[in-house]
Coordinates of C-alpha atoms in Angstrom, one line a residue:
X1 CA 131.1 59.2 158.9
X2 CA 130.7 55.4 159.0
X3 CA 128.0 54.1 156.5
X4 CA 125.3 51.8 157.2
X5 CA 122.0 50.2 155.9
X6 CA 119.0 51.8 156.9
X7 CA 118.1 48.9 158.8
X8 CA 121.0 49.6 161.3
X9 CA 121.3 52.6 163.6
X10 CA 124.9 53.6 164.7
X11 CA 125.7 55.5 167.7
X12 CA 129.3 57.1 167.5
X13 CA 130.5 57.9 171.4
X14 CA 133.7 59.7 172.2
X15 CA 135.6 58.2 175.1
X16 CA 138.1 60.5 176.0
X17 CA 138.4 64.3 176.4
X18 CA 135.8 67.0 176.8
X19 CA 134.0 69.6 174.8
X20 CA 137.3 71.5 174.8
X21 CA 139.4 68.8 172.9
X22 CA 136.8 69.3 170.2
X23 CA 137.6 72.9 170.0
X24 CA 141.2 72.3 169.6
X25 CA 140.6 70.4 166.2
X26 CA 141.8 67.0 167.6
X27 CA 140.0 64.0 166.4
X28 CA 138.4 61.9 169.2
X29 CA 138.9 58.0 169.3
X30 CA 135.4 56.8 168.9
X31 CA 133.7 53.3 169.4
X32 CA 130.8 52.4 167.4
X33 CA 128.0 50.3 168.8
X34 CA 125.4 48.8 166.1
X35 CA 121.6 48.0 167.0
X36 CA 118.7 47.0 165.0
X37 CA 116.2 49.6 164.2
X38 CA 112.5 49.1 164.3
X39 CA 111.1 50.0 160.9
X40 CA 108.0 51.4 162.1
X41 CA 109.9 54.4 163.8
X42 CA 108.4 57.5 162.2
X43 CA 111.6 59.5 162.8
X44 CA 113.5 57.0 161.4
X45 CA 111.6 56.8 158.4
X46 CA 111.7 60.5 158.1
X47 CA 115.3 60.3 158.5
X48 CA 115.9 57.7 155.9
X49 CA 113.9 59.5 153.4
X50 CA 115.9 62.8 153.7
X51 CA 119.3 60.5 153.6
X52 CA 120.3 61.9 157.1
X53 CA 120.0 58.6 159.3
X54 CA 123.5 58.2 160.7
X55 CA 123.5 57.2 164.3
X56 CA 122.2 55.3 166.8
X57 CA 120.5 53.0 169.2
X58 CA 120.8 50.3 171.7
X59 CA 118.4 48.2 173.4
X60 CA 118.5 44.7 174.4
X61 CA 114.9 43.7 174.6
X62 CA 114.0 44.9 171.0
X63 CA 112.7 48.4 171.6
X64 CA 114.7 51.3 169.8
X65 CA 116.4 53.6 171.8
X66 CA 113.8 56.4 171.1
X67 CA 110.9 54.2 172.2
X68 CA 112.8 53.5 175.5
X69 CA 113.5 57.0 176.1
X70 CA 110.1 58.0 175.4
X71 CA 108.8 55.4 177.7
X72 CA 110.8 56.3 180.6
X73 CA 110.3 60.2 180.0
X74 CA 106.3 59.3 180.2
X75 CA 107.0 57.3 183.5
X76 CA 108.0 60.2 185.8
X77 CA 110.2 62.9 186.6
X78 CA 113.6 64.1 185.6
X79 CA 115.4 61.8 188.1
X80 CA 114.3 58.8 186.2
X81 CA 115.0 60.2 183.0
X82 CA 118.3 61.1 184.0
X83 CA 118.8 57.5 185.5
X84 CA 117.5 56.2 182.0
X85 CA 120.3 57.8 180.3
X86 CA 122.8 56.8 182.6
X87 CA 121.6 53.2 182.4
X88 CA 121.8 53.3 178.4
X89 CA 124.8 54.9 178.3
X90 CA 126.9 53.5 181.1
X91 CA 128.2 54.5 184.7
X92 CA 131.7 54.9 183.5
X93 CA 131.4 57.6 181.1
X94 CA 132.6 61.2 182.1
X95 CA 131.0 64.5 181.8
X96 CA 132.6 65.4 178.4
X97 CA 131.2 62.2 176.9
X98 CA 127.9 62.6 178.4
X99 CA 127.7 66.2 177.1
X100 CA 128.6 65.0 173.3
X101 CA 125.9 62.1 173.7
X102 CA 123.2 64.4 174.9
X103 CA 123.9 66.6 171.5
X104 CA 123.8 63.8 169.6
X105 CA 120.6 62.5 171.3
X106 CA 118.8 66.2 170.7
X107 CA 119.8 66.2 167.0
X108 CA 118.1 62.6 166.4
X109 CA 115.1 63.2 168.8
X110 CA 114.6 66.7 167.9
X111 CA 114.2 67.8 171.6
X112 CA 116.0 69.8 173.9
X113 CA 117.5 67.6 176.9
X114 CA 118.7 70.7 178.7
X115 CA 115.6 71.3 180.9
X116 CA 116.1 67.3 182.2
X117 CA 119.4 67.7 183.0
X118 CA 118.8 70.9 185.0
X119 CA 115.7 69.3 186.3
X120 CA 117.8 66.4 187.8
X121 CA 120.6 68.9 189.1
X122 CA 117.7 70.9 190.9
X123 CA 116.3 67.5 192.3
X124 CA 119.6 66.8 193.9
X125 CA 120.1 70.3 195.3
X126 CA 116.6 70.0 197.0
X127 CA 117.3 66.7 198.4
X128 CA 120.5 68.1 200.0
X129 CA 118.5 70.9 201.6
X130 CA 115.7 68.5 203.0
X131 CA 118.5 66.3 204.3
X132 CA 120.1 69.5 206.4
X133 CA 122.9 70.9 204.1
X134 CA 122.9 74.7 205.4
X135 CA 124.3 76.2 202.3
X136 CA 121.5 74.5 200.3
X137 CA 118.9 75.8 203.1
X138 CA 120.5 79.2 203.1
X139 CA 120.0 79.3 199.0
X140 CA 116.6 78.0 199.1
X141 CA 115.6 80.7 201.8
X142 CA 117.3 83.4 199.5
X143 CA 115.3 82.4 196.6
X144 CA 112.2 82.2 198.8
X145 CA 112.7 85.9 199.8
X146 CA 113.2 86.9 195.9
X147 CA 109.8 85.2 195.4
X148 CA 108.3 86.9 197.9
X149 CA 109.6 90.2 196.9
X150 CA 108.5 89.8 193.6
X151 CA 105.0 88.6 194.6
X152 CA 104.7 91.8 196.5
X153 CA 105.9 93.5 193.8
X154 CA 103.3 92.2 191.3
X155 CA 100.6 92.9 194.1
X156 CA 101.7 96.4 194.4
X157 CA 101.5 96.9 190.3
X158 CA 98.0 95.2 190.3
X159 CA 97.1 97.7 193.0
X160 CA 98.3 100.6 191.3
X161 CA 96.8 99.5 188.1
X162 CA 93.4 99.3 189.7
X163 CA 93.9 102.7 191.2
X164 CA 94.6 103.9 187.9
X165 CA 91.8 102.9 186.1
X166 CA 89.3 103.7 188.9
X167 CA 90.6 107.2 188.8
X168 CA 90.2 107.4 185.0
X169 CA 86.6 105.9 185.1
X170 CA 85.9 108.7 187.6
X171 CA 87.3 111.4 185.6
X172 CA 84.9 110.6 182.8
X173 CA 82.0 109.3 184.9
X174 CA 79.2 111.6 184.3
X175 CA 78.0 114.1 187.1
X176 CA 74.4 115.2 187.4
X177 CA 74.4 119.1 187.1
X178 CA 70.9 119.6 188.6
X179 CA 69.7 120.6 185.3
X180 CA 66.6 119.5 183.2
X181 CA 67.0 118.0 179.8
X182 CA 63.8 118.7 178.2
X183 CA 61.8 115.8 176.1
X184 CA 62.5 116.0 172.4
X185 CA 61.6 113.8 169.5
X186 CA 64.7 111.9 169.7
X187 CA 64.8 111.3 173.8
X188 CA 62.6 111.4 176.7
X189 CA 62.9 113.4 179.9
X190 CA 66.5 113.1 181.2
X191 CA 68.7 114.7 183.7
X192 CA 71.3 116.9 182.4
X193 CA 74.9 115.4 182.8
X194 CA 78.1 116.6 182.2
X195 CA 79.9 115.0 180.4
X196 CA 77.1 113.9 178.3
X197 CA 77.0 109.9 178.1
X198 CA 78.2 108.7 175.0
X199 CA 75.7 106.2 174.3
X200 CA 72.7 108.7 175.0
X201 CA 74.4 110.9 172.3
X202 CA 74.6 108.2 170.0
X203 CA 71.0 107.0 170.6
X204 CA 69.8 110.8 169.8
X205 CA 72.3 110.9 166.8
X206 CA 71.1 107.8 165.3
X207 CA 67.3 108.9 165.6
X208 CA 68.1 112.0 164.0
X209 CA 69.8 110.3 161.0
X210 CA 67.0 107.9 161.1
X211 CA 64.2 110.6 161.0
X212 CA 65.6 112.4 158.1
X213 CA 66.2 109.1 156.0
X214 CA 62.3 108.4 156.9
X215 CA 61.4 111.7 155.4
X216 CA 63.3 111.2 152.3
X217 CA 61.8 107.8 151.7
X218 CA 58.6 109.0 152.4
X219 CA 58.8 111.7 149.7
X220 CA 60.1 109.1 147.5
X221 CA 57.1 106.9 147.9
X222 CA 54.6 109.4 147.9
X223 CA 56.0 110.2 144.4
X224 CA 55.6 106.8 143.4
X225 CA 51.8 106.8 144.7
X226 CA 51.3 109.9 142.3
X227 CA 52.8 108.1 139.3
X228 CA 50.9 105.2 139.9
X229 CA 47.6 107.3 139.9
X230 CA 48.6 109.2 136.8
X231 CA 49.3 105.8 134.9
X232 CA 46.2 104.4 136.0
X233 CA 44.1 107.7 134.6
X234 CA 46.1 107.5 131.6
X235 CA 45.2 103.7 130.7
X236 CA 41.3 104.7 131.7
X237 CA 41.5 107.8 129.5
X238 CA 43.1 105.5 126.6
X239 CA 40.4 102.8 126.6
X240 CA 37.5 105.4 126.8
X241 CA 39.3 107.3 123.8
X242 CA 39.8 103.9 121.6
X243 CA 36.6 102.4 122.7
X244 CA 38.4 99.1 122.7
X245 CA 39.3 96.5 125.3
X246 CA 43.1 95.9 125.9
X247 CA 44.8 94.5 129.0
X248 CA 45.6 97.0 131.5
X249 CA 48.6 97.1 134.4
X250 CA 47.9 100.2 136.7
X251 CA 44.1 100.8 136.5
X252 CA 41.6 98.9 138.0
X253 CA 41.2 98.2 141.7
X254 CA 43.0 94.6 141.6
X255 CA 46.0 96.2 139.7
X256 CA 46.2 99.3 141.7
X257 CA 45.8 97.8 145.1
X258 CA 49.0 95.1 143.9
X259 CA 50.7 98.3 143.2
X260 CA 49.9 100.4 146.1
X261 CA 49.9 98.0 149.0
X262 CA 53.4 97.7 149.5
X263 CA 54.2 101.4 149.3
X264 CA 51.1 102.2 152.0
X265 CA 52.4 99.5 154.2
X266 CA 55.5 101.5 154.7
X267 CA 54.0 104.8 154.7
X268 CA 51.7 103.3 157.6
X269 CA 55.0 102.3 159.4
X270 CA 56.5 105.8 159.1
X271 CA 53.3 107.0 160.6
X272 CA 53.6 104.8 163.9
X273 CA 57.1 106.1 164.2
X274 CA 56.1 109.4 163.8
X275 CA 53.5 109.0 166.3
X276 CA 56.0 107.2 168.8
X277 CA 58.1 110.3 168.6
X278 CA 55.4 113.0 169.2
X279 CA 54.5 110.6 172.4
X280 CA 58.1 110.6 173.7
X281 CA 58.4 114.5 173.0
X282 CA 55.2 114.6 175.3
X283 CA 56.4 112.5 178.4
X284 CA 56.3 114.2 181.7
X285 CA 59.0 114.0 184.2
X286 CA 58.7 111.3 186.8
X287 CA 58.6 112.3 190.2
X288 CA 61.3 110.3 191.5
X289 CA 63.5 111.9 188.5
X290 CA 62.2 115.5 189.5
X291 CA 63.4 114.5 193.0
X292 CA 67.0 113.1 192.3
X293 CA 67.7 116.1 190.1
X294 CA 66.6 118.5 192.9
X295 CA 69.1 116.5 195.3
X296 CA 71.7 116.6 192.6
X297 CA 71.5 120.5 192.8
X298 CA 71.4 120.6 196.3
X299 CA 74.5 118.1 196.4
X300 CA 76.2 120.7 193.9
X301 CA 75.5 123.7 196.3
X302 CA 76.9 121.7 199.2
X303 CA 80.0 120.5 197.1
X304 CA 80.9 124.2 196.1
X305 CA 80.5 125.4 199.8
X306 CA 82.9 123.0 200.7
X307 CA 85.2 123.9 198.2
X308 CA 85.0 127.5 199.1
X309 CA 85.6 126.7 202.6
X310 CA 89.0 124.7 201.5
X311 CA 90.2 127.6 199.7
X312 CA 89.8 129.8 202.5
X313 CA 91.9 127.3 204.6
X314 CA 94.7 127.6 202.0
X315 CA 94.1 124.9 199.7
X316 CA 94.7 125.6 196.0
X317 CA 91.7 124.1 194.0
X318 CA 91.4 124.3 190.0
X319 CA 88.7 126.5 190.2
X320 CA 90.5 129.0 192.5
X321 CA 93.4 129.1 190.0
X322 CA 91.2 129.3 187.1
X323 CA 89.5 132.4 188.8
X324 CA 92.8 134.1 189.7
X325 CA 94.0 133.6 186.0
X326 CA 90.8 135.6 184.9
X327 CA 91.0 139.3 184.4
X328 CA 88.4 142.4 183.4
X329 CA 87.5 142.6 179.5
X330 CA 90.0 143.9 177.1
X331 CA 88.5 147.5 176.7
X332 CA 88.3 147.9 180.3
X333 CA 91.9 146.6 181.2
X334 CA 93.4 148.9 178.7
X335 CA 92.0 151.7 180.5
X336 CA 93.2 150.7 184.3
X337 CA 96.5 152.0 185.7
X338 CA 99.0 149.7 187.0
X339 CA 97.6 149.9 190.7
X340 CA 94.2 149.3 189.6
X341 CA 95.4 146.2 187.7
X342 CA 97.2 145.0 190.8
X343 CA 94.0 145.7 192.9
X344 CA 91.8 143.8 190.8
X345 CA 94.3 140.7 190.8
X346 CA 94.3 140.9 194.7
X347 CA 90.7 141.3 194.9
X348 CA 89.8 137.7 192.9
X349 CA 91.5 135.9 195.8
X350 CA 88.8 134.2 198.4
X351 CA 90.8 135.5 201.3
X352 CA 88.6 138.1 203.4
X353 CA 91.2 139.2 206.1
X354 CA 94.4 141.1 205.9
X355 CA 95.5 143.4 202.8
X356 CA 93.1 141.5 200.5
X357 CA 89.7 142.6 202.9
X358 CA 91.2 146.1 202.7
X359 CA 91.5 145.8 198.9
X360 CA 88.2 144.3 198.6
X361 CA 86.5 147.1 201.1
X362 CA 88.3 149.8 198.8
X363 CA 86.7 148.6 195.9
X364 CA 83.6 148.3 197.5
X365 CA 83.2 144.3 197.7
X366 CA 80.7 142.9 200.1
X367 CA 82.6 140.5 202.5
X368 CA 80.8 137.4 203.4
X369 CA 82.3 137.7 206.9
X370 CA 83.1 141.3 208.0
X371 CA 84.7 140.0 211.4
X372 CA 86.7 137.4 209.9
X373 CA 89.7 139.1 210.6
X374 CA 89.0 139.8 214.5
X375 CA 89.7 137.1 217.3
X376 CA 86.7 136.6 218.5
X377 CA 86.4 132.9 219.3
X378 CA 84.1 130.4 218.1
X379 CA 80.7 131.1 217.4
X380 CA 79.2 128.7 220.2
X381 CA 81.7 130.0 222.5
X382 CA 80.8 133.9 222.1
X383 CA 78.2 134.0 224.7
X384 CA 80.4 132.8 227.7
X385 CA 83.3 134.9 226.3
X386 CA 81.2 137.9 226.4
X387 CA 80.0 137.1 229.9
X388 CA 83.4 136.7 230.8
X389 CA 84.6 140.2 229.4
X390 CA 81.8 141.8 231.3
X391 CA 82.6 140.4 234.6
X392 CA 86.2 141.5 234.0
X393 CA 85.4 145.1 233.3
X394 CA 83.0 145.1 236.5
X395 CA 86.1 143.8 238.5
X396 CA 88.4 146.4 237.0
X397 CA 86.1 149.2 237.5
X398 CA 85.6 148.0 241.2
X399 CA 89.2 148.2 241.6
X400 CA 89.7 151.4 240.3
X401 CA 87.1 153.0 242.7
X402 CA 88.6 151.5 245.8
X403 CA 92.0 152.7 244.8
X404 CA 90.4 156.3 244.2
X405 CA 88.6 156.4 247.8
X406 CA 92.2 155.3 249.4
X407 CA 94.0 158.0 248.0
X408 CA 94.4 161.1 250.4
X409 CA 93.9 164.5 249.0
X410 CA 97.0 166.1 247.4
X411 CA 99.0 162.6 247.1
X412 CA 99.3 160.9 243.7
X413 CA 99.5 157.2 243.0
X414 CA 102.7 155.3 243.0
X415 CA 103.2 153.7 239.8
X416 CA 103.4 149.9 240.0
X417 CA 106.7 148.2 239.1

């Protein structure tokens, strides 16, 4: 490596061969260009301090290469930066020299110039596509379709994530059961919900712990008041016994009030809290809340009715599967025969037609619709169907009578067909 003074900066530029030549271990002819370096360059002072300042710079206008390069980079886009590199290095340098120079430039600037060169290539490619190059336009359209597909995939993931989050919230969302949660010392009148909301449970827990702590503190404070009372009596008795005056600390109105006032204040606060708890437990249910709870109860019945109808249509619900998995108690199951166990298992189905209806009748079960297995038509059409049936019966009866009149004595009616 060529030695130089810190005031100078040397760039060693390869003039032949490419990156492959370096890999073969052959020395490259180089030319050295020396340019003055401005002493106020911070990176130069750092390199000089470290003893690694070894190569570069160029300009004719007194600016260092680093300063000129930074100015050109700040000036605009990648094409301007690439033109600056070509202007500084020279137009007659091949790609191998340019790559080696770029590597040295990255080492000294501490920056990666790969994105700059890549941006320059992209810019030239975009210009060709805008000028009408079919190959470049086809590549651009292909990447546009890839971006559109990726965007659609991202939108689908976003929708799926939102739906999963909504289902998770719905799974843990409290449902009014239609019951009343009576007011207590720790909460007012509330509707019974399943699952119980965690904030309500935490409020109740906090109030229970606070009440327990308050009772313990009250017992300690009342004991302190009793101790103060005994201390005051002791001082008064000692004064009466000795018939002498001495300073007292617990007896007397002022001393006693000074000791008792903070304790009494805390006891008064505890009393107010107790009164608020008793008032909370005595709160009545508001009429609006009562009506909402009754409506939740009616909705629960409607929901169960719809669930039973879906099960009758053949849908397998969680409640139906849970009911099928149930069985009689163990002491009864142990005394049942295999046939009785099979009938019990069949009778737990919601169906009321066919073999299930037959088993339920044998077991004495009451069917909700005994005529469910008969094809009687829709309920709203049954009056018309009954009337049509009567008309058909009357017509058949009339035809039989006419045929009987037409028959002569001693003859038989011919079979049709």
